[in-house]
Structures are given as C-alpha cells and as structure tokens.
Amino acid sequence: LGGISYALYLIHQNFGYGLFQWGYVHGINPWIMIPTALTLSMVLAVFLTRFETVVQGKFRGWYKDYRKQKSTANTVTTMSD
C-alpha cells in the first residue's frame, strides 16, 4: 500500500466521484459502489505506479547514455584543440 499511496492519493477522489455518479445514473446501489470504487481505485493505482516505474527506468537509461555520449564528445573535442 505504501508504494501505491501517491498514485492512490491522486486518483481516488475524482475516480470515486465519477464512479458514484455513473452508478447513480444507472440506478446501482451505493453500497455496491463503495467496494467497487475502492477495488478499482487500488487496481488503477497499482497499474499507474508500475507503468510510471517502467517509464522512469527507461528514461534514466536513456539519460545516462545521453550524458555518456555528450561527455565522450566533449572529451574528444577538447583533446583535439
């Protein structure tokens, strides 16, 4: 729960309100919507956290390679001067 807390914080209120509004329009009992909203919010938070971790890892790898290439290019330019 600690790992997904920020994603859960960001989505729970708007997602929950939207889901409850949808349930109200379709005549679904609010007592059914509570566990549904909790479950779907947690699943979505896990998905967002894992997706963000993958994207962040790829970005860090790309940035590390970029910095290495830039450093190598600067070294070659400096040595040839």
Short mmCIF file of C-alpha atoms in Angstrom, two decimals, residues 7-50:
data_model
loop_
_atom_site.label_atom_id
_atom_site.label_comp_id
_atom_site.label_asym_id
_atom_site.label_seq_id
_atom_site.Cartn_x
_atom_site.Cartn_y
_atom_site.Cartn_z
CA ALA A 7 -0.99 7.31 -7.18
CA LEU A 8 -3.93 6.32 -4.99
CA TYR A 9 -3.98 9.81 -3.48
CA LEU A 10 -4.06 11.39 -6.94
CA ILE A 11 -6.89 9.31 -8.40
CA HIS A 12 -9.17 8.16 -5.57
CA GLN A 13 -11.36 11.22 -5.17
CA ASN A 14 -12.10 12.07 -8.79
CA PHE A 15 -12.34 8.44 -9.82
CA GLY A 16 -14.63 7.64 -6.88
CA TYR A 17 -16.93 10.58 -7.54
CA GLY A 18 -17.12 9.72 -11.22
CA LEU A 19 -17.89 6.09 -10.47
CA PHE A 20 -20.55 7.02 -7.92
CA GLN A 21 -22.13 9.45 -10.39
CA TRP A 22 -22.18 6.74 -13.05
CA GLY A 23 -23.73 4.29 -10.57
CA TYR A 24 -26.35 6.82 -9.52
CA VAL A 25 -27.36 7.46 -13.13
CA HIS A 26 -27.66 3.72 -13.76
CA GLY A 27 -29.52 3.02 -10.52
CA ILE A 28 -26.82 0.92 -8.83
CA ASN A 29 -26.97 0.58 -5.05
CA PRO A 30 -24.36 2.86 -3.39
CA TRP A 31 -23.36 0.04 -1.01
CA ILE A 32 -22.20 -1.93 -4.02
CA MET A 33 -20.33 1.07 -5.40
CA ILE A 34 -18.17 1.54 -2.27
CA PRO A 35 -16.18 -1.72 -2.53
CA THR A 36 -16.18 -1.39 -6.31
CA ALA A 37 -14.69 2.11 -6.13
CA LEU A 38 -12.11 1.00 -3.56
CA THR A 39 -11.07 -2.03 -5.57
CA LEU A 40 -10.89 -0.25 -8.92
CA SER A 41 -9.01 2.72 -7.41
CA MET A 42 -6.41 0.39 -5.92
CA VAL A 43 -6.04 -1.59 -9.14
CA LEU A 44 -5.65 1.61 -11.15
CA ALA A 45 -3.10 2.95 -8.63
CA VAL A 46 -1.05 -0.26 -8.90
CA PHE A 47 -1.15 -0.05 -12.70
CA LEU A 48 -0.12 3.62 -12.73
CA THR A 49 2.70 3.01 -10.26
CA ARG A 50 4.11 0.10 -12.24
#
